[in-house]
Coordinates of C-alpha atoms in Angstrom, one line a residue:
Chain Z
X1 CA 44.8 -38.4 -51.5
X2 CA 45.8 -36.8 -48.1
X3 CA 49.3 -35.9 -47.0
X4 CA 52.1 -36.3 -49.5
X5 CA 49.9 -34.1 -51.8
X6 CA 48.9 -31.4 -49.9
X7 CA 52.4 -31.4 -48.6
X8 CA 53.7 -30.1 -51.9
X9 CA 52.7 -26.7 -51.7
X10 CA 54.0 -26.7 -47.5
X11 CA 57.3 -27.2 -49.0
X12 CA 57.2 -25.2 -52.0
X13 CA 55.7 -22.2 -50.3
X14 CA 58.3 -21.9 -47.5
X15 CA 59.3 -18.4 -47.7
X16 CA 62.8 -17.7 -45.9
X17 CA 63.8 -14.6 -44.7
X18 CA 67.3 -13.1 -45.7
X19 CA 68.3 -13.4 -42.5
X20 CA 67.4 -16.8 -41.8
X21 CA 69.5 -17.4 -45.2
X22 CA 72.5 -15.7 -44.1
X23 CA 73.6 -18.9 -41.4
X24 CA 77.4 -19.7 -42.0
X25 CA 76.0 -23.4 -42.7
X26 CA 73.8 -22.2 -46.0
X27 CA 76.4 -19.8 -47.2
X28 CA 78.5 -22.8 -47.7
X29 CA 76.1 -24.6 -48.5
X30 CA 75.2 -22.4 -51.4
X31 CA 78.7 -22.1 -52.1
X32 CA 78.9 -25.8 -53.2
X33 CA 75.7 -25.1 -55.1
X34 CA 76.8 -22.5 -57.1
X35 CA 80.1 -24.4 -57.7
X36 CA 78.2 -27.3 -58.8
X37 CA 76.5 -24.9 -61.0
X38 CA 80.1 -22.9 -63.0
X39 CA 80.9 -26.8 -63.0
X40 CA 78.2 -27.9 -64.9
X41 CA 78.1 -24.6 -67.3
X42 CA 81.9 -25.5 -67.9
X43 CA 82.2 -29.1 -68.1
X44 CA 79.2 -30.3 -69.4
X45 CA 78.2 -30.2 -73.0
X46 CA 75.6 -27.2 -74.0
X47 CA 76.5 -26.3 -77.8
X48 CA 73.0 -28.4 -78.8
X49 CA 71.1 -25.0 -77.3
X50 CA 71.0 -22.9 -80.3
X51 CA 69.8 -25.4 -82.5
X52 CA 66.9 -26.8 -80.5
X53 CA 65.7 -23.3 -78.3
X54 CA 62.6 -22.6 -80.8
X55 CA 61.4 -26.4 -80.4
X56 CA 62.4 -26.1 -76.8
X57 CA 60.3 -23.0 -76.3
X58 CA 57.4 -24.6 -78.6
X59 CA 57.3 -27.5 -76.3
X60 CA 57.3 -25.6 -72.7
X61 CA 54.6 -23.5 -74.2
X62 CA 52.6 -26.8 -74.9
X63 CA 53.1 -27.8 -71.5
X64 CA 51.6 -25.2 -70.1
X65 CA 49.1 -24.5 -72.2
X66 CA 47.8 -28.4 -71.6
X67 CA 48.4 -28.0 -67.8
X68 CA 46.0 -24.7 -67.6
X69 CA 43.7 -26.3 -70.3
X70 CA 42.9 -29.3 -68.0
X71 CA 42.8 -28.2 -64.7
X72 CA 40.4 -25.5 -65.4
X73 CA 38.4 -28.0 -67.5
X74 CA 39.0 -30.8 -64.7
X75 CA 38.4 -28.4 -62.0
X76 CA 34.9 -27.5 -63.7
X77 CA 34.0 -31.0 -63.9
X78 CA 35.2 -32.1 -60.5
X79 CA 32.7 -29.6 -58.8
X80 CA 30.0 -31.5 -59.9
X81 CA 31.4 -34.5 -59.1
X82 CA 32.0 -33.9 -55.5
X83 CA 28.5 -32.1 -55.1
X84 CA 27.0 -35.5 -56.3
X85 CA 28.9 -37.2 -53.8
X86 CA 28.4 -35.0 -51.0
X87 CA 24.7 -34.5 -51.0
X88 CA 23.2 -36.3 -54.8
X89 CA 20.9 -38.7 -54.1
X90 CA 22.3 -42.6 -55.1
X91 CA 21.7 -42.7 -58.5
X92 CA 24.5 -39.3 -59.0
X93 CA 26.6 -40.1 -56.1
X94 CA 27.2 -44.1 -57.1
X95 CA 28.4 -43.4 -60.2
X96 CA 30.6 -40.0 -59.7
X97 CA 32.1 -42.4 -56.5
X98 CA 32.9 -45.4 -59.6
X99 CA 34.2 -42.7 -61.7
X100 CA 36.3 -41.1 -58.7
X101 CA 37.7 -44.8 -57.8
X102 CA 38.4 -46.0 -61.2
X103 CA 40.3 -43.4 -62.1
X104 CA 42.3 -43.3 -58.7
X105 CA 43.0 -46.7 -59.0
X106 CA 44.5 -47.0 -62.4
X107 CA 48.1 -45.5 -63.5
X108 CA 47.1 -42.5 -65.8
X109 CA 49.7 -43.6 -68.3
X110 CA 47.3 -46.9 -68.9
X111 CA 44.4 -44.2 -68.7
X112 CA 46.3 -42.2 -71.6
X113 CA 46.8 -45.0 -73.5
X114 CA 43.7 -46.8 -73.3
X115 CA 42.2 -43.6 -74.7
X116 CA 44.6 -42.8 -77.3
X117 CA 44.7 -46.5 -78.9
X118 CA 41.8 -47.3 -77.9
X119 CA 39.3 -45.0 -79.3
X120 CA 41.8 -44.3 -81.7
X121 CA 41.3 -47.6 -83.2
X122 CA 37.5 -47.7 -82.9
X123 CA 37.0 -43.9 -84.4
X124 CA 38.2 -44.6 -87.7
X125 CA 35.6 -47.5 -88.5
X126 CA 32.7 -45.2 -87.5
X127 CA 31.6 -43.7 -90.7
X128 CA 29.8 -40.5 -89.3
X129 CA 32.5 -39.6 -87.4
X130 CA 35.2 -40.1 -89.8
X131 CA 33.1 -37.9 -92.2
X132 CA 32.5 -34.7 -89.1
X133 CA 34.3 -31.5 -89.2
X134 CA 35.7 -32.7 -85.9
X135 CA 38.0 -35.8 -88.2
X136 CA 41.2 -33.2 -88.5
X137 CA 41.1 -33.1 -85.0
X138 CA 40.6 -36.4 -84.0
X139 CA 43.3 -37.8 -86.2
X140 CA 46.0 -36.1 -83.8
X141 CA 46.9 -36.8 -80.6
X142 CA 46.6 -33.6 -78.5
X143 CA 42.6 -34.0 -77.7
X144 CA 43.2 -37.6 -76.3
X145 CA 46.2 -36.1 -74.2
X146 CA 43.9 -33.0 -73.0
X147 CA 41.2 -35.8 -72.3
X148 CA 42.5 -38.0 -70.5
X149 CA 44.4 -35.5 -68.2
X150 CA 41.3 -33.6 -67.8
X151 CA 39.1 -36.9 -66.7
X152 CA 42.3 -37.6 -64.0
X153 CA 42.5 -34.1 -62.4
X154 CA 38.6 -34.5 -62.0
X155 CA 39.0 -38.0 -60.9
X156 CA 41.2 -36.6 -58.1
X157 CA 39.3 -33.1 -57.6
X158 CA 35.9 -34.9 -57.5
X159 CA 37.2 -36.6 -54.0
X160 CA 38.4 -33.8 -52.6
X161 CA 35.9 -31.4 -53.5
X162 CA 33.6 -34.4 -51.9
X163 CA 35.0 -33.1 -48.6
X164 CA 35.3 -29.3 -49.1
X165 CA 31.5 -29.3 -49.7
X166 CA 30.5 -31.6 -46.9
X167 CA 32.7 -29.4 -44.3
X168 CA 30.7 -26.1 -44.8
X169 CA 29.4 -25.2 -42.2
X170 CA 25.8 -25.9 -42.1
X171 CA 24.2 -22.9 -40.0
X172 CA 25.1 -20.6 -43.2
X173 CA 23.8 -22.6 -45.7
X174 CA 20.5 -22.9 -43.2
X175 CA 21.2 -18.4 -42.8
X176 CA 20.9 -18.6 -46.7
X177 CA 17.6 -20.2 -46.5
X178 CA 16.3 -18.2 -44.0
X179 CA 16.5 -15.4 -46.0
X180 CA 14.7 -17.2 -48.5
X181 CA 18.0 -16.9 -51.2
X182 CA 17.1 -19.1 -54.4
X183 CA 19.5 -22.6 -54.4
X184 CA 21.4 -21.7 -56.9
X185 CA 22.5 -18.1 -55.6
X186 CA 23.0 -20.2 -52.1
X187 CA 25.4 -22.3 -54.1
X188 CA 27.3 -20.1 -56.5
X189 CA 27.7 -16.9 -53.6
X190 CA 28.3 -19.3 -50.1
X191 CA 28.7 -22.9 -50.5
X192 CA 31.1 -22.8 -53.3
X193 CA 33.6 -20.0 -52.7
X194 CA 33.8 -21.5 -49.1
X195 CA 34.1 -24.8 -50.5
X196 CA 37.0 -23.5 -52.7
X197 CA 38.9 -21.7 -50.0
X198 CA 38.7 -24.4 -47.6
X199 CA 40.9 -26.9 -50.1
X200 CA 42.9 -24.2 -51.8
X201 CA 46.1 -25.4 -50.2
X202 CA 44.8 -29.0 -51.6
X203 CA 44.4 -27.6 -54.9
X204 CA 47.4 -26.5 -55.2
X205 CA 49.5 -30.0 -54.2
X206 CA 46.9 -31.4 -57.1
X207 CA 48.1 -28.7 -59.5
X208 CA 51.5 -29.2 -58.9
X209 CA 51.1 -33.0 -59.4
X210 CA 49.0 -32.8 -62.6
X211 CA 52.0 -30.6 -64.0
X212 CA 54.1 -33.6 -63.1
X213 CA 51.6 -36.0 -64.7
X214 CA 51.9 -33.8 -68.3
X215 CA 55.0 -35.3 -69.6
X216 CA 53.6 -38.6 -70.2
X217 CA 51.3 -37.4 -73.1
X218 CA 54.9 -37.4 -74.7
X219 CA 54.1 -40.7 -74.5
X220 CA 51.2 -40.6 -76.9
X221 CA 53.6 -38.5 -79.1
X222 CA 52.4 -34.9 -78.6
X223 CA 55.4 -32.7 -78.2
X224 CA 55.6 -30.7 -74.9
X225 CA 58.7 -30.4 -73.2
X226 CA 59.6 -33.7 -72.5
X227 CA 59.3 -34.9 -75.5
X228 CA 62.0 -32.3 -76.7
X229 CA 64.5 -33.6 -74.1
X230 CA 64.1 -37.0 -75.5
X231 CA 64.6 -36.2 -78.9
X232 CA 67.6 -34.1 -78.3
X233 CA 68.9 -37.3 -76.6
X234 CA 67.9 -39.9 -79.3
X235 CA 69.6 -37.1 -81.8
X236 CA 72.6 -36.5 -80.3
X237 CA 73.5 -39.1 -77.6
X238 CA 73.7 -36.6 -75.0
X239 CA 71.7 -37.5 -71.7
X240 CA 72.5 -35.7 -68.9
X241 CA 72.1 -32.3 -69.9
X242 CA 68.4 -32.0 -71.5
X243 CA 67.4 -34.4 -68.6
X244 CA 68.8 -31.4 -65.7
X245 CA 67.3 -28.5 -68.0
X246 CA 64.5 -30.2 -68.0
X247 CA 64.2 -31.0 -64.4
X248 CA 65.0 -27.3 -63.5
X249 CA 62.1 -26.2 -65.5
X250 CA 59.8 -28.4 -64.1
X251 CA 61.3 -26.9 -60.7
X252 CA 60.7 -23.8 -62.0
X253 CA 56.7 -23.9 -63.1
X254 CA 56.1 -25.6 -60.0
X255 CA 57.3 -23.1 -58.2
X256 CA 55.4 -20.3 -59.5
X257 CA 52.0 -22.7 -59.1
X258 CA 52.8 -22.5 -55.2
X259 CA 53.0 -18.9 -55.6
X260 CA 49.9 -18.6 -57.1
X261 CA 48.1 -20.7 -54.9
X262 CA 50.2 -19.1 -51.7
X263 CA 48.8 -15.2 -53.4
X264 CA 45.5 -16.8 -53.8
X265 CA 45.3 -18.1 -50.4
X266 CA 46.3 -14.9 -48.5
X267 CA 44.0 -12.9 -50.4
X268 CA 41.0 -15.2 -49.6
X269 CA 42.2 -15.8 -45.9
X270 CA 42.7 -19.2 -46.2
X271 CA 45.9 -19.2 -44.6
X272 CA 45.7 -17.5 -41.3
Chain B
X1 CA 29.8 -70.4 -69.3
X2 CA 30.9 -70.2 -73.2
X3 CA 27.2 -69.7 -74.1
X4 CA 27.3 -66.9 -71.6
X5 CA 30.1 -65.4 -73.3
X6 CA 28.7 -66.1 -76.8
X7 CA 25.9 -64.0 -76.3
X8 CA 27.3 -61.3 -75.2
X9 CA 29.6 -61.1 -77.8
X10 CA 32.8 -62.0 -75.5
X11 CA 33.8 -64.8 -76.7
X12 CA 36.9 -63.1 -78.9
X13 CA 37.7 -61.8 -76.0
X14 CA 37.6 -64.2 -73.7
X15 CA 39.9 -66.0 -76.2
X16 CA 42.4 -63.5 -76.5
X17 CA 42.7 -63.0 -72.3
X18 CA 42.8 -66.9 -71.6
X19 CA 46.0 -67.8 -70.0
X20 CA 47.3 -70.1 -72.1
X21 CA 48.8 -69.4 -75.1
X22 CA 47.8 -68.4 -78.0
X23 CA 45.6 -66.4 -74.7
X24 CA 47.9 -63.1 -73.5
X25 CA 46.2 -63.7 -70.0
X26 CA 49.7 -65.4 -68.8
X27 CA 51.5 -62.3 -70.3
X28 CA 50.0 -60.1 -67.9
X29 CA 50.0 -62.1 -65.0
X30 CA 53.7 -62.4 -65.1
X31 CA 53.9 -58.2 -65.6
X32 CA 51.3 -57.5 -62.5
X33 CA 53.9 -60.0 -60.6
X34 CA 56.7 -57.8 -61.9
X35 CA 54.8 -54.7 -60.9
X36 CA 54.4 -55.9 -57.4
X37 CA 57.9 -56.8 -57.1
X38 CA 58.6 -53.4 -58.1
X39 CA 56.2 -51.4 -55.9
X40 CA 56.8 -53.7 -53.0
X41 CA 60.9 -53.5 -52.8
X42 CA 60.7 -49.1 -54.0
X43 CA 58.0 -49.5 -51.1
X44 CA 60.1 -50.5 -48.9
X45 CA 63.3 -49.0 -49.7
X46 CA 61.3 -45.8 -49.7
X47 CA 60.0 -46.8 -45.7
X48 CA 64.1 -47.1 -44.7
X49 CA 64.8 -43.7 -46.3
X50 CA 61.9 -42.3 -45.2
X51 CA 62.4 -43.3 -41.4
X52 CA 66.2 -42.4 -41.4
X53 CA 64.7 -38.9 -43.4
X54 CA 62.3 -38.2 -41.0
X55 CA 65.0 -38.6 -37.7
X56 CA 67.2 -36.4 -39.6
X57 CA 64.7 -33.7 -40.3
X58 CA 63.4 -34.1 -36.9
X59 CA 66.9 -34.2 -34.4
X60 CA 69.8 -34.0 -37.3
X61 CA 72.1 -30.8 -37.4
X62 CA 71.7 -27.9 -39.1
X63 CA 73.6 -29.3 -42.6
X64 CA 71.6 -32.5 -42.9
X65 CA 68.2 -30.8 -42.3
X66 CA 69.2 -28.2 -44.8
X67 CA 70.2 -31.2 -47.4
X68 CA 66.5 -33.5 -46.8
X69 CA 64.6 -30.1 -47.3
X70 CA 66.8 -30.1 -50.6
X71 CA 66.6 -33.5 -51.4
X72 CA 62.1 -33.6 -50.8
X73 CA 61.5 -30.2 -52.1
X74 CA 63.1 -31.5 -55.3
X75 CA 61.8 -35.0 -55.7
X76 CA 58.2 -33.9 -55.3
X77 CA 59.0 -31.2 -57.8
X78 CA 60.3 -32.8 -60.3
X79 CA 57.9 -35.3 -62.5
X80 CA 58.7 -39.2 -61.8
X81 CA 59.2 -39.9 -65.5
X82 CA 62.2 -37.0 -65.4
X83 CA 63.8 -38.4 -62.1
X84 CA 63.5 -42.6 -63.6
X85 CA 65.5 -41.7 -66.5
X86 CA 68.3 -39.2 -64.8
X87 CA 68.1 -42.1 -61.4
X88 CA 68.2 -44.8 -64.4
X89 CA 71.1 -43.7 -66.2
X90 CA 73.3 -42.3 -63.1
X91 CA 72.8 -45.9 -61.6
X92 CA 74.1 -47.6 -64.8
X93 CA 76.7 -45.0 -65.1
X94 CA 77.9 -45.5 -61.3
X95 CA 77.8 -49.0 -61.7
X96 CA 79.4 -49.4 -65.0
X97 CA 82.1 -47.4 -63.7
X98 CA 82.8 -49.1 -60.2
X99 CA 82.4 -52.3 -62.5
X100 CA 85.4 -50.8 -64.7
X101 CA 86.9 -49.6 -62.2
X102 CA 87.5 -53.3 -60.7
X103 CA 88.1 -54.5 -63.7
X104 CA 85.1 -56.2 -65.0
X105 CA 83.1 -55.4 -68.2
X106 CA 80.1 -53.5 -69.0
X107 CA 77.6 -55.1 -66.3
X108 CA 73.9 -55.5 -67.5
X109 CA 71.3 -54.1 -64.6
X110 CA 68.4 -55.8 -63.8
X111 CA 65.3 -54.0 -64.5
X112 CA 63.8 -55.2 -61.1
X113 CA 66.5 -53.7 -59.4
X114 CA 66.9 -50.6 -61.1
X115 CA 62.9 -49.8 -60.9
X116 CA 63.5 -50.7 -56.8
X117 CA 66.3 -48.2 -56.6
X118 CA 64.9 -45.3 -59.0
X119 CA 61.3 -45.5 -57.5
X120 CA 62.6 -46.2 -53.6
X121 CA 64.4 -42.7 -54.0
X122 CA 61.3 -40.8 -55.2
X123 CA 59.3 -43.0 -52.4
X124 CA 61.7 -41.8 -49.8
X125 CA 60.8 -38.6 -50.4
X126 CA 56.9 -38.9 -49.9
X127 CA 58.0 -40.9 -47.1
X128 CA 60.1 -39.0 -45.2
X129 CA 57.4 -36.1 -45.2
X130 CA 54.7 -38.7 -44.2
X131 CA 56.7 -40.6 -41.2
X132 CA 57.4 -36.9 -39.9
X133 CA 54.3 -35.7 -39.7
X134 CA 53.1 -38.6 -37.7
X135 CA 56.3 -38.8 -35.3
X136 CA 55.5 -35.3 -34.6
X137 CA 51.9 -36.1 -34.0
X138 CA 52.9 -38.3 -31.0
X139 CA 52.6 -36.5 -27.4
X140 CA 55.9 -35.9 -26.8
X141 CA 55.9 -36.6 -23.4
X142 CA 56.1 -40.3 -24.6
X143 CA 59.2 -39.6 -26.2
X144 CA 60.9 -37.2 -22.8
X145 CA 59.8 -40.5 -20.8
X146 CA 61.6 -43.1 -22.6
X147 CA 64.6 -40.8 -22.9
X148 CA 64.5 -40.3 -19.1
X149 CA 64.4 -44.2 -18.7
X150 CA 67.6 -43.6 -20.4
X151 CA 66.6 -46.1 -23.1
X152 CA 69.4 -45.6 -26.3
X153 CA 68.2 -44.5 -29.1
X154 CA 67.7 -47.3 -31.5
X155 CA 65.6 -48.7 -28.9
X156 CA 63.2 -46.1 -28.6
X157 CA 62.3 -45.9 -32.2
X158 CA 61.5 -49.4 -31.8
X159 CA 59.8 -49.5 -28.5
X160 CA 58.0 -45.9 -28.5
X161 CA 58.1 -44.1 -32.1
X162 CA 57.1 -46.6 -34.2
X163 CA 54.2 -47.8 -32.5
X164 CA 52.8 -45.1 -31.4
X165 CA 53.0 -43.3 -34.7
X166 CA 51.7 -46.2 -36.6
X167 CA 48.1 -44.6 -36.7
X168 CA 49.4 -41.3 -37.7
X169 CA 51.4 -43.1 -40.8
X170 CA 48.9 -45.5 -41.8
X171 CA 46.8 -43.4 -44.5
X172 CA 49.7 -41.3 -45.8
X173 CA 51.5 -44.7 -46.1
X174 CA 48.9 -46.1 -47.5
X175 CA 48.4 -43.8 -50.2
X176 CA 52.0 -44.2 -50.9
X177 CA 51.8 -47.7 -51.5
X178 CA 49.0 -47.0 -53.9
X179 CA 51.3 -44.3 -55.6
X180 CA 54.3 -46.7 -55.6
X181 CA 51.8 -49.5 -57.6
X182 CA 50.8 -46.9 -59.7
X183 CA 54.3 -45.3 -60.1
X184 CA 55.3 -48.9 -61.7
X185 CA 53.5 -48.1 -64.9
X186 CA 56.3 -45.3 -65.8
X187 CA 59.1 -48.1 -65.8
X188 CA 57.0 -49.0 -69.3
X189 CA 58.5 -45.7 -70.9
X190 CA 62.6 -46.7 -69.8
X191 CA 61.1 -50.5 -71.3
X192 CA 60.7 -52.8 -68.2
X193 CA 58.0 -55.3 -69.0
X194 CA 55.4 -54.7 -66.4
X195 CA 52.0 -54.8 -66.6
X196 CA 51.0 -51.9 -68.5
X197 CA 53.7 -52.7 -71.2
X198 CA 53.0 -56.2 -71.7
X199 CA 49.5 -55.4 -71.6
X200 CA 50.3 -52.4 -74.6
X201 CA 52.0 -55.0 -76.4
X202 CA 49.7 -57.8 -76.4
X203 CA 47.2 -54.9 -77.4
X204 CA 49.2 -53.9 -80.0
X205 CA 50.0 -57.0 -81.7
X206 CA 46.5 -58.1 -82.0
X207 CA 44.7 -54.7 -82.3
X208 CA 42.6 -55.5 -79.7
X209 CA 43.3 -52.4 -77.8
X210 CA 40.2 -51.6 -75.7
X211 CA 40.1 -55.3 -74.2
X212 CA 43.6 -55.9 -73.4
X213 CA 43.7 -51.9 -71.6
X214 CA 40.2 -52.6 -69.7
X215 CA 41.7 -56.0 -68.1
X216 CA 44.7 -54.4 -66.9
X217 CA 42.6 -51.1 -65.5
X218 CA 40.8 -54.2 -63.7
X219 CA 44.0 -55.9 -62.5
X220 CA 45.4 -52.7 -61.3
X221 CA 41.5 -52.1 -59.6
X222 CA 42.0 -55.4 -58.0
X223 CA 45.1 -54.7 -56.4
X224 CA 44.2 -51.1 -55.3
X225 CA 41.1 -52.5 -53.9
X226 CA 42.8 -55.3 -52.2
X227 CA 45.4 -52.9 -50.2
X228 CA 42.3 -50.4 -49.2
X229 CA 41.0 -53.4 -47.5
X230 CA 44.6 -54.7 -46.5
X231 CA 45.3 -51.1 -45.0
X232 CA 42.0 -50.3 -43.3
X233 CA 43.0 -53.6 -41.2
X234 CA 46.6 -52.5 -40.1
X235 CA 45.2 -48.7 -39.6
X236 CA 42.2 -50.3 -37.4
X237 CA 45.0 -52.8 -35.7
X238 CA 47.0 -49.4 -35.1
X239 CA 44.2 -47.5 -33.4
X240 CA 44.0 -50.6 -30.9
X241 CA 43.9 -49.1 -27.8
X242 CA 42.8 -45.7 -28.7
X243 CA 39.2 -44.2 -28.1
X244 CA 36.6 -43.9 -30.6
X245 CA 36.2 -40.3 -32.0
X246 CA 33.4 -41.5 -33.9
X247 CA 30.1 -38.8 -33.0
X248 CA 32.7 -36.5 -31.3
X249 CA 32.9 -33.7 -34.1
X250 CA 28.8 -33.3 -34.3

């Protein structure tokens, strides 16, 4: 999906000089901002830190960890996805472009859920699997949470990956052959990295928005970081507070993921 | 039709989806008319703030273009589910409180409008970025000339902008509006009944979770597929006018 994603890391990414900071207008302006900020230490309600910082940091680290967990994993299986779109013959490209649509077309959270209840509900009557070493696993919720995210980034990747193969240019692929380079070296030293560099800013809008997509795996009752701001409001009654920590944090990892991507582009050159 | 349905073993199914009760078909027809209602009013609450977003980003002062950066850098950061429930409970709050404040009780908020007002903020956002890119596309000589004309400025965004950036805004919006159907499905975490909670409900209260899930994935498909086609006409009845580029890149 074109636009607002990719315009996520544009915005992030803006780097501002000190100088262009330093206008009378944004000194004020972070004036009021850092008043808003003493206000807030002051006035709102914060003695619920202490008790709830190791389940606090427990549940940021699970958001992470599922966030890096599925877009590598969703990454790996979105490459496949858009190279049997771009060039597979019918019988790969009509079902990766099924997959692609399906799971584009459906909320995530009904995706999540369907997974979760679903084949939690069919596993258990399925005597071999109930008695495999894999049972332990499949009793808790975590592996439906890293699936389903996993199967949406590469939902969304396998589109746009669709494109960054198809707009390679073709006289280097036909160079590689030239020289007689076997397919697979053609694929793995030109087409892809090319491929890669070409969406990176892409990538990163995507990676910002599967970050945003992670809290509703609380849903599903794993704990990440969301779920520890509700509980900290269904325990104590307070709302506002987890809810703005929480937000800020989010701020906060997305921000370094457009830093990433922003070193990652310069040092391929993607960004001129 | 039943003996269709027999043998393949769909006939519980078919049962459980049939629109009358003791059927839950009903059930979800009234939640993918909620979610409609819901993604069609954040839609185009979201269009408003987005076109007064984009002329302030674009000719506003200093301060305001300062504040929209704030305000989109923010929302897009930020997950939906986290901005519902702090946009959720600041409306009640505001409300309750103007509501006190005039001496009335503790007012109950619609779940329509709150989902309108919660999702058309995080809309506006997208918005606003989308409806400035394509303003900006437009050769802005189109613009100088109407200003020369001395046409006012309400005028010209209805006479020159908006037409001509139509076909700029189309896909953006378009993708928007599929975000803004999709985006209804949170409003099942604060407990609005659209379609994917009545849909987890009916599953959940006669454990038939895969059939209940798969026919709203299909409703959802229906509607998604529905607005590609919907959209491809208003983006083809917005290039009117404007030559082909088809064969021009090769």
């Amino acid at each position: 999906m074109g636009p607002p994603r990719s315009a996520v890391v544009a915005g992030g990414g803006q780097m501002m000089g000190w100088r262009s900071l330093m206008q009378p207008h944004r000194i004020v302006l972070m004036a009021l901002f850092a008043g808003l900020v003493v206000w807030c230490a002051i006035s709102l309600r914060w003695d619920w830190i202490p008790e709830y910082t190791p389940l606090a940091i427990e549940g940021a680290w699970r958001t992470i960890w599922i966030l890096v967990v599925t877009t590598i994993a969703g990454f790996l299986l979105a490459i496949p996805l858009g190279l049997a779109q771009a060039i597979g013959p019918w019988y790969l490209s009509v079902p990766a472009k099924t997959f692609c649509t399906i799971i584009r077309g459906t909320p995530l959270l009904l995706q999540i859920w369907l997974l979760y209840y679903g084949l939690g509900s069919l596993f258990p009557q399925i005597p071999w699997i109930r008695g495999s070493e894999l049972w332990p696993y499949l009793r808790q919720a975590w592996p439906y949470a890293v699936l389903a995210l996993t199967l949406s980034y590469a939902g969304y990747e396998g589109e746009v990956m669709r494109g960054a193969f198809a707009g390679v240019n073709k006289g280097q692929l036909e160079a590689a052959n030239a020289f007689g380079m076997p397919r697979f070296t053609m694929f793995r030293r030109i087409w892809l990295p090319q491929a890669i560099r070409n969406v990176l800013p892409t990538l990163g809008g995507e990676t910002i928005l599967q970050l945003k997509a992670t809290p509703l795996v609380a849903t599903i009752t794993v704990v990440e970081a969301y779920a520890v701001s509700s509980r900290v409001r269904s325990d104590t009654f307070i709302v506002y507070e987890p809810l703005l920590l929480l937000a800020v944090f989010y701020m906060i990892i997305a921000g370094i993921i457009a830093l990433l991507f922003r070193r990652f582009e310069l040092k391929t050159g993607s960004r001129a | 039709m039943e003996l269709i349905l027999d043998t393949l073993g769909l006939a519980k199914s078919a049962e459980l989806l049939s629109l009358s009760p003791p059927g839950w078909g009903g059930n979800l027809l009234r939640g993918l008319a909620n979610s409609l209602q819901i993604a069609f009013g954040a839609f185009g609450f979201g269009l408003l703030i987005g076109l007064f977003g984009a002329s302030g980003k674009l000719y506003g002062g200093v301060v305001i273009r300062d504040l929209l950066a704030i305000y989109t850098t923010v929302i897009r950061a930020v997950p939906e589910l986290v901005l519902i429930l702090i946009l959720y409970y600041v409306g009640t709050d505001l409300i309750n409180q103007a509501a006190s404040a005039m001496g009335y009780g503790r007012v109950e908020i619609s779940g329509v409008v709150a989902g309108i007002w919660v999702l058309g903020i995080v809309q506006g956002a997208y918005a606003t970025e989308v409806l400035r890119g394509a303003i900006q596309a437009i050769p802005h000589g189109q613009i100088e000339a109407a200003r020369a004309f001395g046409m006012p400025p309400f005028m010209l965004m209805r006479r020159v902008t908006i037409p001509a950036m139509m076909s700029y805004a189309t896909p953006g919006l378009a993708n928007l509006w599929l975000i803004a159907t999709k985006d209804t499905a949170l409003l099942a975490i604060v407990g609005f009944s659209e379609l994917t909670l009545e849909t987890r409900q009916a599953a959940s209260s006669t454990r038939a979770y895969f059939t209940f899930f798969l026919a709203a994935g299909a409703l959802y498909m229906i509607v998604t597929l529905f607005s590609g086609a919907v959209f491809g006409r208003i983006e083809k009845w917005a290039r009117r006018g404007q030559p082909s580029l088809r064969g021009a890149g090769k």
